[in-house]
Coordinates of C-alpha atoms in Angstrom, one line a residue:
I1 CA 0.0 0.0 0.0
Y2 CA 2.9 2.4 0.8
N3 CA 4.5 1.6 -2.5
A4 CA 1.3 2.1 -4.4
L5 CA 0.8 5.4 -2.7
A6 CA 4.3 6.5 -3.7
F7 CA 3.7 5.4 -7.3
L8 CA 0.5 7.3 -7.5
V9 CA 2.1 10.5 -6.1
S10 CA 4.9 10.2 -8.6
I11 CA 2.5 10.2 -11.6
I12 CA -0.1 12.7 -10.3
P13 CA 0.6 16.2 -11.6
G14 CA 2.0 18.3 -8.7
G15 CA 2.4 15.2 -6.6
D16 CA -0.9 15.8 -4.8
V17 CA -0.9 13.3 -1.9
G18 CA -4.6 14.0 -1.3
V19 CA -5.6 12.8 -4.8
A20 CA -3.3 9.8 -4.3
I21 CA -5.1 8.9 -1.0
I22 CA -8.5 9.1 -2.7
L23 CA -7.2 6.8 -5.6
I24 CA -5.6 4.2 -3.4
T25 CA -8.6 4.1 -1.1
V26 CA -10.9 3.6 -4.1
V27 CA -8.6 0.9 -5.5
V28 CA -8.5 -1.1 -2.2
K29 CA -12.3 -0.7 -1.8
L30 CA -12.9 -1.9 -5.4
I31 CA -10.8 -5.0 -4.7
L32 CA -12.8 -5.7 -1.6
F33 CA -16.1 -4.7 -3.1
P34 CA -17.3 -8.3 -4.1
L35 CA -16.7 -9.5 -0.5
A36 CA -18.3 -6.4 1.1
L37 CA -21.3 -6.7 -1.2
K38 CA -21.8 -10.3 -0.3
A39 CA -21.6 -9.4 3.4
S40 CA -24.2 -6.6 3.0
H41 CA -26.5 -9.1 1.1
T42 CA -26.1 -11.6 4.0
Q43 CA -27.0 -8.9 6.6
R44 CA -30.1 -7.9 4.6
S45 CA -31.2 -11.5 4.3
M46 CA -30.8 -12.0 8.0
R47 CA -32.9 -8.8 8.7
A48 CA -35.6 -10.1 6.5
L49 CA -35.8 -13.3 8.6
E50 CA -36.1 -11.4 11.9
P51 CA -39.9 -11.9 12.2
Q52 CA -39.5 -15.7 11.8
M53 CA -36.6 -15.6 14.2
K54 CA -38.8 -13.9 16.8
D55 CA -41.4 -16.7 16.4
I56 CA -38.6 -19.4 16.8
K57 CA -37.3 -17.7 20.0
E58 CA -40.8 -17.6 21.5
K59 CA -41.5 -21.2 20.5
H60 CA -38.2 -22.6 21.9
K61 CA -37.6 -20.1 24.7
D62 CA -37.2 -23.0 27.2
S63 CA -34.7 -25.0 25.2
S64 CA -31.5 -23.5 23.9
E65 CA -30.6 -26.7 22.0
A66 CA -34.0 -26.7 20.1
L67 CA -33.6 -23.0 19.5
A68 CA -30.1 -23.5 17.9
R69 CA -31.4 -26.3 15.7
A70 CA -34.4 -24.4 14.5
T71 CA -32.3 -21.3 13.8
L72 CA -29.8 -23.3 11.7
A73 CA -32.7 -24.9 9.9
L74 CA -34.2 -21.5 9.0
Y75 CA -30.8 -20.3 7.7
A76 CA -30.3 -23.4 5.7
E77 CA -33.8 -23.2 4.2
H78 CA -33.2 -19.6 3.0
K79 CA -29.5 -20.3 2.1
V80 CA -28.1 -17.8 4.5
N81 CA -24.7 -18.2 6.0
P82 CA -24.6 -16.1 9.3
F83 CA -20.8 -16.5 9.5
A84 CA -20.1 -15.2 6.0
S85 CA -20.2 -11.5 7.0
I86 CA -17.9 -12.2 10.0
L87 CA -15.3 -14.0 7.8
I88 CA -15.4 -11.3 5.2
L89 CA -14.9 -8.7 7.9
F90 CA -11.8 -10.5 9.1
I91 CA -10.4 -10.6 5.6
Q92 CA -11.0 -6.8 5.2
I93 CA -9.6 -5.7 8.5
P94 CA -5.8 -6.2 7.8
V95 CA -6.1 -4.4 4.4
I96 CA -8.1 -1.5 5.8
L97 CA -5.9 -1.1 8.8
G98 CA -2.8 -1.2 6.6
L99 CA -4.2 1.6 4.4
Y100 CA -5.1 3.6 7.5
W101 CA -1.6 3.3 9.1
V102 CA 0.2 4.1 5.8
I103 CA -1.9 7.3 5.4
L104 CA -1.4 8.1 9.1
A105 CA 2.4 7.7 8.9
E106 CA 2.7 9.6 5.6
S107 CA 0.6 12.5 6.8
S108 CA 3.3 13.2 9.4
S109 CA 6.2 12.9 7.0
S110 CA 7.4 15.4 4.4
S111 CA 8.7 12.7 1.9
F112 CA 8.6 9.0 1.2
D113 CA 11.3 6.8 2.7
P114 CA 13.3 5.2 -0.2
T115 CA 14.4 2.3 2.0
L116 CA 10.7 1.2 2.1
L117 CA 10.2 1.3 -1.6
Y118 CA 10.5 -1.6 -4.0
S119 CA 13.3 -1.5 -6.5
F120 CA 10.9 -0.8 -9.4
I121 CA 9.2 2.1 -7.5
T122 CA 10.9 5.5 -7.8
A123 CA 10.5 7.9 -4.9
P124 CA 8.4 10.9 -6.0
E125 CA 10.5 13.9 -6.8
T126 CA 7.8 16.3 -5.5
S127 CA 4.9 15.6 -3.2
S128 CA 2.4 18.2 -2.0
F129 CA 0.5 17.7 1.2
V130 CA -1.9 20.6 0.3
F131 CA -4.9 18.9 -1.2
L132 CA -6.0 20.7 -4.4
G133 CA -3.9 23.6 -3.2
I134 CA -6.5 24.3 -0.5
V135 CA -6.4 21.8 2.4
D136 CA -3.2 21.1 4.4
L137 CA -3.3 17.4 4.9
A138 CA -1.0 17.5 7.9
K139 CA -3.4 19.7 9.9
G140 CA -7.0 19.2 11.0
S141 CA -9.8 20.3 8.7
I142 CA -13.2 21.2 10.1
P143 CA -15.1 21.0 6.7
L144 CA -13.6 17.5 6.0
A145 CA -14.4 16.4 9.5
L146 CA -18.0 17.5 9.3
L147 CA -18.3 15.7 5.9
V148 CA -16.9 12.6 7.5
G149 CA -19.6 12.7 10.2
I150 CA -22.4 13.4 7.7
T151 CA -21.4 10.6 5.3
Q152 CA -21.0 8.2 8.2
F153 CA -24.5 9.0 9.4
I154 CA -25.9 8.4 5.9
Q155 CA -24.0 5.1 5.6
A156 CA -25.2 3.9 9.1
R157 CA -28.7 4.8 8.2
L158 CA -28.5 2.7 5.0
M159 CA -27.0 -0.2 6.9
L160 CA -29.4 0.0 9.8
P161 CA -32.8 1.0 8.3
T162 CA -35.0 0.0 11.3
A163 CA -34.3 0.6 14.9
P164 CA -35.2 -2.2 17.3
E165 CA -37.2 -1.1 20.3
K166 CA -36.1 -1.6 23.9
T167 CA -38.5 -4.2 25.3
G168 CA -37.1 -4.6 28.7
K169 CA -37.8 -8.3 28.4
G170 CA -34.3 -9.4 27.5
F171 CA -30.6 -8.3 27.6
Q172 CA -30.1 -9.1 24.0
D173 CA -33.0 -7.0 22.7
D174 CA -31.9 -4.0 24.8
L175 CA -28.3 -4.4 23.8
A176 CA -29.3 -4.5 20.1
S177 CA -31.3 -1.3 20.5
S178 CA -28.4 0.4 22.3
M179 CA -25.9 -0.7 19.7
H180 CA -28.2 0.6 16.9
I181 CA -28.3 4.1 18.6
Q182 CA -24.6 4.2 19.0
M183 CA -23.9 3.1 15.4
R184 CA -26.3 5.6 14.0
Y185 CA -25.7 8.7 16.1
V186 CA -22.6 8.3 18.3
L187 CA -20.2 6.8 15.8
P188 CA -20.5 9.6 13.2
V189 CA -19.7 12.1 15.9
V190 CA -16.7 10.1 17.2
L191 CA -15.4 9.6 13.6
A192 CA -15.8 13.3 12.9
V193 CA -13.7 14.2 16.0
V194 CA -11.1 11.6 15.2
A195 CA -10.9 12.8 11.6
Y196 CA -10.3 16.4 12.8
V197 CA -7.7 15.5 15.5
A198 CA -5.8 13.0 13.4
S199 CA -5.3 15.1 10.3
A200 CA -7.0 16.1 7.1
A201 CA -5.2 13.2 5.4
I202 CA -7.1 10.7 7.7
A203 CA -10.3 12.7 7.2
L204 CA -9.9 12.4 3.5
Y205 CA -9.5 8.6 3.8
F206 CA -12.6 8.3 6.1
L207 CA -14.6 10.5 3.7
T208 CA -13.6 8.5 0.6
S209 CA -14.4 5.2 2.5
N210 CA -17.8 6.5 3.6
I211 CA -18.8 7.6 0.2
F212 CA -17.7 4.3 -1.3
G213 CA -19.6 2.6 1.6
I214 CA -22.8 4.5 0.7
I215 CA -22.5 3.4 -2.9
Q216 CA -21.9 -0.1 -1.8
E217 CA -25.0 -0.1 0.4
V218 CA -27.2 1.3 -2.4
A219 CA -25.8 -1.4 -4.8
A220 CA -26.4 -4.1 -2.1
H221 CA -30.0 -2.9 -1.7
R222 CA -30.7 -3.1 -5.4
T223 CA -29.1 -6.5 -5.8
H224 CA -31.0 -7.9 -2.8
R225 CA -34.3 -6.5 -4.1
S226 CA -33.6 -7.9 -7.6
T227 CA -32.7 -11.3 -6.1
A228 CA -35.9 -11.3 -3.9
K229 CA -38.1 -10.6 -6.9
K230 CA -36.5 -13.5 -8.9
T231 CA -37.0 -15.8 -5.9
T232 CA -40.7 -14.9 -5.6

């Protein structure tokens, strides 16, 4: 990822690191897109089965073994693998963290380290940490941080279309409701603050990732709806 970023900076006019960050983020997201789309499809399928899951929980509330068998049978019937999204998440984490740390390290440096570059990658002669000649990537940017918060809220809303109510009847139901609130309202604020404190470079990475995530969720929704129509 570090070498890819150096290569992009070397071919971008003016060596704009901000443009390179956007491009490398998009490339990585495109590579992971099929996996992420499958994970989103799995999550939507599981949400569609929630009414049936409630019936199963009520029917087998006195037997955890019977509940587990009925749940697995329901997933098998509808060809849903509940562990698929977890596996895909673990595959994505190293790549996403690698991209994040490269951007974080580079945002605090004035040039690329030649000792970290492959023999066929030439260190950029010039590199500009002023994105589009406007935003200093090494410093915090309030506009970019606000955009990070807004896009994260939109993405969370697309991922979590319905809010479970606190029933007070069970720890799991109340926990799910609390997590939903935190994901939709608290996380955007936290990311906006982190994006401002870390640097505009990190904010640009978050912003690009969020926009791509919004496009991904829209694509997943259309794909899931199309698949559902064919099934019926």
